[in-house]
Amino acid sequence: CFRNEICDCLKKHFIHALGETRVPANDVTLWHHSYSTASLFKTCLASLVFNKPSANQINRTKWRLLGVCWNGLSFIQKARKIGDIKSRTDIITELKKSVRKRMEMDYPLGNSVYEDVNGLFFTFPDISESEAIAKEICSSEILPIIQKETANEIWSFFTLCVASRSLTKIAGEIRRRDNYLKMPKMSPV
């Protein structure tokens, strides 16, 4: 609750200020700039805890993106009435809140940096055990949440991109996710 109160209080004020005043970057609010910086910093701290790097390695920290994906649009389109559409939309909203809470607070490795009706993407540290940790968290913690909240009606899957020094890989990860959504259902991890 404390974290949410602080974020809400800061967002209320920071959303109206520019994060950068120089053109062409002056379309980013201070809230969005601060949140993305904090997300990367949180991931760097997690990386430092796991890796214990030397001083010259700290300047070369890399990040990954962990995608928690599902076909939410298809889930909503299965509804027949307006009330059903609203109910399924609310289920997706609550699902995203539950997944975000688990990933941002219970396993503080990163923050949600992108979300839509088809899932969320989180910053994730580039550590030697990245794949094993991501697989364990997704299969034992996130998958049961998705199955429970959607009565096992949503097929979910998880992605972990290669390490990078920037988050520009997110466009490619969204395309990759959208291509997976077109495939027949398979293993979630």
PDB file of C-alpha atoms in Angstrom:
ATOM      1  CA  CYS A   1       0.000   0.000   0.000  1.00  0.00           C
ATOM      2  CA  PHE A   2       2.804   2.400   0.887  1.00  0.00           C
ATOM      3  CA  ARG A   3       4.484   1.958  -2.502  1.00  0.00           C
ATOM      4  CA  ASN A   4       1.188   2.537  -4.329  1.00  0.00           C
ATOM      5  CA  GLU A   5       0.448   5.665  -2.280  1.00  0.00           C
ATOM      6  CA  ILE A   6       3.871   7.118  -3.055  1.00  0.00           C
ATOM      7  CA  CYS A   7       3.560   6.296  -6.766  1.00  0.00           C
ATOM      8  CA  ASP A   8       0.057   7.792  -6.929  1.00  0.00           C
ATOM      9  CA  CYS A   9       1.161  10.961  -5.139  1.00  0.00           C
ATOM     10  CA  LEU A  10       4.198  11.432  -7.374  1.00  0.00           C
ATOM     11  CA  LYS A  11       2.280  10.608 -10.529  1.00  0.00           C
ATOM     12  CA  LYS A  12      -0.374  13.220  -9.736  1.00  0.00           C
ATOM     13  CA  HIS A  13       2.265  15.958  -9.834  1.00  0.00           C
ATOM     14  CA  PHE A  14       4.899  14.551 -12.204  1.00  0.00           C
ATOM     15  CA  ILE A  15       2.436  13.767 -15.002  1.00  0.00           C
ATOM     16  CA  HIS A  16       2.014  17.516 -15.652  1.00  0.00           C
ATOM     17  CA  ALA A  17       5.730  18.325 -15.925  1.00  0.00           C
ATOM     18  CA  LEU A  18       8.038  17.700 -18.860  1.00  0.00           C
ATOM     19  CA  GLY A  19      10.804  15.154 -18.408  1.00  0.00           C
ATOM     20  CA  GLU A  20      12.864  16.840 -21.100  1.00  0.00           C
ATOM     21  CA  THR A  21      12.497  20.363 -22.429  1.00  0.00           C
ATOM     22  CA  ARG A  22      14.556  20.034 -25.608  1.00  0.00           C
ATOM     23  CA  VAL A  23      12.876  19.238 -28.919  1.00  0.00           C
ATOM     24  CA  PRO A  24      12.219  16.422 -30.067  1.00  0.00           C
ATOM     25  CA  ALA A  25      12.211  14.723 -26.651  1.00  0.00           C
ATOM     26  CA  ASN A  26       9.822  17.184 -25.032  1.00  0.00           C
ATOM     27  CA  ASP A  27       6.789  14.915 -25.353  1.00  0.00           C
ATOM     28  CA  VAL A  28       7.797  12.771 -22.366  1.00  0.00           C
ATOM     29  CA  THR A  29       6.369  13.642 -18.963  1.00  0.00           C
ATOM     30  CA  LEU A  30       8.498  13.711 -15.845  1.00  0.00           C
ATOM     31  CA  TRP A  31       6.438  10.801 -14.493  1.00  0.00           C
ATOM     32  CA  HIS A  32       7.174   8.551 -17.473  1.00  0.00           C
ATOM     33  CA  HIS A  33      10.845   9.501 -17.497  1.00  0.00           C
ATOM     34  CA  SER A  34      11.187   8.929 -13.734  1.00  0.00           C
ATOM     35  CA  TYR A  35       9.315   5.610 -13.858  1.00  0.00           C
ATOM     36  CA  SER A  36      11.453   4.231 -16.675  1.00  0.00           C
ATOM     37  CA  THR A  37      14.649   5.345 -14.932  1.00  0.00           C
ATOM     38  CA  ALA A  38      13.506   3.780 -11.655  1.00  0.00           C
ATOM     39  CA  SER A  39      12.594   0.555 -13.483  1.00  0.00           C
ATOM     40  CA  LEU A  40      16.059   0.242 -14.976  1.00  0.00           C
ATOM     41  CA  PHE A  41      17.684   1.158 -11.660  1.00  0.00           C
ATOM     42  CA  LYS A  42      15.653  -1.516  -9.858  1.00  0.00           C
ATOM     43  CA  THR A  43      16.803  -4.079 -12.423  1.00  0.00           C
ATOM     44  CA  CYS A  44      20.429  -2.914 -12.044  1.00  0.00           C
ATOM     45  CA  LEU A  45      20.222  -3.365  -8.276  1.00  0.00           C
ATOM     46  CA  ALA A  46      18.859  -6.900  -8.728  1.00  0.00           C
ATOM     47  CA  SER A  47      21.681  -7.615 -11.156  1.00  0.00           C
ATOM     48  CA  LEU A  48      24.263  -6.335  -8.660  1.00  0.00           C
ATOM     49  CA  VAL A  49      22.840  -8.536  -5.903  1.00  0.00           C
ATOM     50  CA  PHE A  50      23.012 -11.657  -8.091  1.00  0.00           C
ATOM     51  CA  ASN A  51      26.238 -11.033 -10.014  1.00  0.00           C
ATOM     52  CA  LYS A  52      28.425  -9.011  -7.614  1.00  0.00           C
ATOM     53  CA  PRO A  53      30.290  -7.481 -10.587  1.00  0.00           C
ATOM     54  CA  SER A  54      33.591  -5.665 -10.539  1.00  0.00           C
ATOM     55  CA  ALA A  55      33.709  -1.858 -10.837  1.00  0.00           C
ATOM     56  CA  ASN A  56      34.351  -1.861 -14.599  1.00  0.00           C
ATOM     57  CA  GLN A  57      31.448  -4.272 -15.240  1.00  0.00           C
ATOM     58  CA  ILE A  58      28.909  -1.963 -13.578  1.00  0.00           C
ATOM     59  CA  ASN A  59      29.145   0.482 -16.486  1.00  0.00           C
ATOM     60  CA  ARG A  60      28.222  -2.316 -18.913  1.00  0.00           C
ATOM     61  CA  THR A  61      25.029  -3.462 -17.196  1.00  0.00           C
ATOM     62  CA  LYS A  62      22.485  -4.985 -19.540  1.00  0.00           C
ATOM     63  CA  TRP A  63      18.765  -5.637 -19.199  1.00  0.00           C
ATOM     64  CA  ARG A  64      16.290  -8.123 -20.548  1.00  0.00           C
ATOM     65  CA  LEU A  65      12.561  -7.984 -21.105  1.00  0.00           C
ATOM     66  CA  LEU A  66      10.335 -10.668 -19.626  1.00  0.00           C
ATOM     67  CA  GLY A  67       7.014 -10.960 -21.417  1.00  0.00           C
ATOM     68  CA  VAL A  68       3.947 -12.377 -19.695  1.00  0.00           C
ATOM     69  CA  CYS A  69       1.651 -12.865 -22.658  1.00  0.00           C
ATOM     70  CA  TRP A  70      -1.816 -14.154 -23.460  1.00  0.00           C
ATOM     71  CA  ASN A  71      -4.441 -13.672 -26.140  1.00  0.00           C
ATOM     72  CA  GLY A  72      -6.646 -11.212 -24.285  1.00  0.00           C
ATOM     73  CA  LEU A  73      -8.308  -9.861 -27.412  1.00  0.00           C
ATOM     74  CA  SER A  74      -9.520 -13.338 -28.349  1.00  0.00           C
ATOM     75  CA  PHE A  75     -10.695 -13.855 -24.761  1.00  0.00           C
ATOM     76  CA  ILE A  76     -12.788 -10.672 -24.895  1.00  0.00           C
ATOM     77  CA  GLN A  77     -14.128 -11.445 -28.384  1.00  0.00           C
ATOM     78  CA  LYS A  78     -15.661 -14.701 -27.109  1.00  0.00           C
ATOM     79  CA  ALA A  79     -18.248 -12.644 -25.224  1.00  0.00           C
ATOM     80  CA  ARG A  80     -21.754 -12.402 -26.675  1.00  0.00           C
ATOM     81  CA  LYS A  81     -23.303  -9.556 -24.682  1.00  0.00           C
ATOM     82  CA  ILE A  82     -22.138  -6.120 -23.568  1.00  0.00           C
ATOM     83  CA  GLY A  83     -22.105  -7.237 -19.935  1.00  0.00           C
ATOM     84  CA  ASP A  84     -19.915 -10.200 -20.837  1.00  0.00           C
ATOM     85  CA  ILE A  85     -17.487  -7.943 -22.719  1.00  0.00           C
ATOM     86  CA  LYS A  86     -17.246  -5.657 -19.678  1.00  0.00           C
ATOM     87  CA  SER A  87     -16.782  -8.636 -17.366  1.00  0.00           C
ATOM     88  CA  ARG A  88     -14.005 -10.129 -19.507  1.00  0.00           C
ATOM     89  CA  THR A  89     -12.302  -6.742 -19.784  1.00  0.00           C
ATOM     90  CA  ASP A  90     -12.409  -6.453 -15.988  1.00  0.00           C
ATOM     91  CA  ILE A  91     -10.903  -9.940 -15.686  1.00  0.00           C
ATOM     92  CA  ILE A  92      -7.984  -8.874 -17.908  1.00  0.00           C
ATOM     93  CA  THR A  93      -7.520  -5.687 -15.842  1.00  0.00           C
ATOM     94  CA  GLU A  94      -7.481  -7.629 -12.565  1.00  0.00           C
ATOM     95  CA  LEU A  95      -5.162 -10.232 -14.072  1.00  0.00           C
ATOM     96  CA  LYS A  96      -2.674  -7.530 -15.046  1.00  0.00           C
ATOM     97  CA  LYS A  97      -2.824  -6.071 -11.506  1.00  0.00           C
ATOM     98  CA  SER A  98      -2.177  -9.483  -9.945  1.00  0.00           C
ATOM     99  CA  VAL A  99       0.725 -10.278 -12.270  1.00  0.00           C
ATOM    100  CA  ARG A 100       2.204  -6.808 -11.806  1.00  0.00           C
ATOM    101  CA  LYS A 101       2.001  -7.141  -8.000  1.00  0.00           C
ATOM    102  CA  ARG A 102       3.698 -10.534  -8.092  1.00  0.00           C
ATOM    103  CA  MET A 103       6.466  -9.393 -10.431  1.00  0.00           C
ATOM    104  CA  GLU A 104       7.119  -5.922  -9.007  1.00  0.00           C
ATOM    105  CA  MET A 105       6.726  -6.527  -5.274  1.00  0.00           C
ATOM    106  CA  ASP A 106       7.020 -10.227  -4.493  1.00  0.00           C
ATOM    107  CA  TYR A 107       9.943 -10.697  -6.895  1.00  0.00           C
ATOM    108  CA  PRO A 108      11.444  -7.182  -7.113  1.00  0.00           C
ATOM    109  CA  LEU A 109      13.575  -7.766 -10.194  1.00  0.00           C
ATOM    110  CA  GLY A 110      12.046  -5.074 -12.385  1.00  0.00           C
ATOM    111  CA  ASN A 111       8.927  -3.119 -13.281  1.00  0.00           C
ATOM    112  CA  SER A 112       6.242  -3.273 -15.921  1.00  0.00           C
ATOM    113  CA  VAL A 113       7.325  -1.090 -18.830  1.00  0.00           C
ATOM    114  CA  TYR A 114       4.615  -1.990 -21.343  1.00  0.00           C
ATOM    115  CA  GLU A 115       1.154  -3.489 -21.121  1.00  0.00           C
ATOM    116  CA  ASP A 116      -1.849  -3.977 -23.330  1.00  0.00           C
ATOM    117  CA  VAL A 117      -4.802  -6.339 -23.527  1.00  0.00           C
ATOM    118  CA  ASN A 118      -2.476  -9.169 -24.617  1.00  0.00           C
ATOM    119  CA  GLY A 119      -0.008  -9.030 -21.735  1.00  0.00           C
ATOM    120  CA  LEU A 120       2.789  -7.200 -19.967  1.00  0.00           C
ATOM    121  CA  PHE A 121       6.534  -6.728 -20.373  1.00  0.00           C
ATOM    122  CA  PHE A 122       8.845  -6.307 -17.392  1.00  0.00           C
ATOM    123  CA  THR A 123      12.447  -5.236 -17.092  1.00  0.00           C
ATOM    124  CA  PHE A 124      14.531  -8.213 -16.002  1.00  0.00           C
ATOM    125  CA  PRO A 125      18.187  -8.427 -14.938  1.00  0.00           C
ATOM    126  CA  ASP A 126      20.814  -9.986 -17.160  1.00  0.00           C
ATOM    127  CA  ILE A 127      22.320 -12.543 -14.822  1.00  0.00           C
ATOM    128  CA  SER A 128      23.762 -15.981 -15.391  1.00  0.00           C
ATOM    129  CA  GLU A 129      20.603 -17.637 -14.036  1.00  0.00           C
ATOM    130  CA  SER A 130      18.129 -15.393 -15.947  1.00  0.00           C
ATOM    131  CA  GLU A 131      16.471 -18.210 -17.876  1.00  0.00           C
ATOM    132  CA  ALA A 132      16.152 -20.509 -14.861  1.00  0.00           C
ATOM    133  CA  ILE A 133      14.791 -17.762 -12.581  1.00  0.00           C
ATOM    134  CA  ALA A 134      12.344 -16.515 -15.216  1.00  0.00           C
ATOM    135  CA  LYS A 135      11.136 -20.054 -15.914  1.00  0.00           C
ATOM    136  CA  GLU A 136      10.678 -20.791 -12.214  1.00  0.00           C
ATOM    137  CA  ILE A 137       8.790 -17.554 -11.489  1.00  0.00           C
ATOM    138  CA  CYS A 138       6.587 -17.890 -14.564  1.00  0.00           C
ATOM    139  CA  SER A 139       5.745 -21.566 -14.176  1.00  0.00           C
ATOM    140  CA  SER A 140       5.268 -21.700 -10.405  1.00  0.00           C
ATOM    141  CA  GLU A 141       3.901 -18.218  -9.657  1.00  0.00           C
ATOM    142  CA  ILE A 142       2.485 -16.446 -12.701  1.00  0.00           C
ATOM    143  CA  LEU A 143       0.896 -19.345 -14.614  1.00  0.00           C
ATOM    144  CA  PRO A 144      -1.322 -20.396 -11.658  1.00  0.00           C
ATOM    145  CA  ILE A 145      -2.513 -16.787 -11.266  1.00  0.00           C
ATOM    146  CA  ILE A 146      -3.500 -16.635 -14.936  1.00  0.00           C
ATOM    147  CA  GLN A 147      -5.216 -20.032 -14.822  1.00  0.00           C
ATOM    148  CA  LYS A 148      -7.108 -19.191 -11.628  1.00  0.00           C
ATOM    149  CA  GLU A 149      -8.286 -15.711 -12.592  1.00  0.00           C
ATOM    150  CA  THR A 150      -9.450 -16.748 -16.068  1.00  0.00           C
ATOM    151  CA  ALA A 151     -10.849 -20.182 -15.134  1.00  0.00           C
ATOM    152  CA  ASN A 152      -8.135 -21.709 -17.348  1.00  0.00           C
ATOM    153  CA  GLU A 153      -9.706 -20.075 -20.410  1.00  0.00           C
ATOM    154  CA  ILE A 154      -6.685 -18.003 -21.450  1.00  0.00           C
ATOM    155  CA  TRP A 155      -3.640 -19.632 -23.004  1.00  0.00           C
ATOM    156  CA  SER A 156      -0.559 -17.867 -21.737  1.00  0.00           C
ATOM    157  CA  PHE A 157       3.101 -17.964 -22.647  1.00  0.00           C
ATOM    158  CA  PHE A 158       6.276 -16.221 -21.543  1.00  0.00           C
ATOM    159  CA  THR A 159       9.177 -14.661 -23.421  1.00  0.00           C
ATOM    160  CA  LEU A 160      12.629 -13.517 -22.332  1.00  0.00           C
ATOM    161  CA  CYS A 161      14.644 -11.440 -24.787  1.00  0.00           C
ATOM    162  CA  VAL A 162      18.393 -11.380 -25.188  1.00  0.00           C
ATOM    163  CA  ALA A 163      20.354  -8.905 -23.085  1.00  0.00           C
ATOM    164  CA  SER A 164      20.713  -5.341 -24.330  1.00  0.00           C
ATOM    165  CA  ARG A 165      21.893  -1.945 -23.100  1.00  0.00           C
ATOM    166  CA  SER A 166      18.583  -0.318 -24.082  1.00  0.00           C
ATOM    167  CA  LEU A 167      14.885  -1.103 -24.039  1.00  0.00           C
ATOM    168  CA  THR A 168      14.408  -0.483 -27.752  1.00  0.00           C
ATOM    169  CA  LYS A 169      14.054  -4.248 -28.168  1.00  0.00           C
ATOM    170  CA  ILE A 170      10.499  -3.917 -26.897  1.00  0.00           C
ATOM    171  CA  ALA A 171       9.115  -3.260 -30.397  1.00  0.00           C
ATOM    172  CA  GLY A 172      10.625  -6.528 -31.617  1.00  0.00           C
ATOM    173  CA  GLU A 173       9.369  -8.365 -28.542  1.00  0.00           C
ATOM    174  CA  ILE A 174       5.816  -7.122 -29.150  1.00  0.00           C
ATOM    175  CA  ARG A 175       6.031  -8.317 -32.765  1.00  0.00           C
ATOM    176  CA  ARG A 176       7.386 -11.657 -31.592  1.00  0.00           C
ATOM    177  CA  ARG A 177       4.531 -11.969 -29.090  1.00  0.00           C
ATOM    178  CA  ASP A 178       1.971 -11.142 -31.759  1.00  0.00           C
ATOM    179  CA  ASN A 179       3.455 -13.828 -34.031  1.00  0.00           C
ATOM    180  CA  TYR A 180       3.215 -16.384 -31.200  1.00  0.00           C
ATOM    181  CA  LEU A 181      -0.433 -15.457 -30.706  1.00  0.00           C
ATOM    182  CA  LYS A 182      -1.144 -16.601 -34.283  1.00  0.00           C
ATOM    183  CA  MET A 183       0.322 -20.063 -33.618  1.00  0.00           C
ATOM    184  CA  PRO A 184      -1.626 -23.017 -32.237  1.00  0.00           C
ATOM    185  CA  LYS A 185      -1.497 -23.374 -28.453  1.00  0.00           C
ATOM    186  CA  MET A 186       1.635 -25.014 -27.087  1.00  0.00           C
ATOM    187  CA  SER A 187       3.703 -25.071 -23.912  1.00  0.00           C
ATOM    188  CA  PRO A 188       3.445 -21.827 -21.890  1.00  0.00           C
ATOM    189  CA  VAL A 189       7.143 -21.579 -21.005  1.00  0.00           C
TER     190      VAL A 189
END
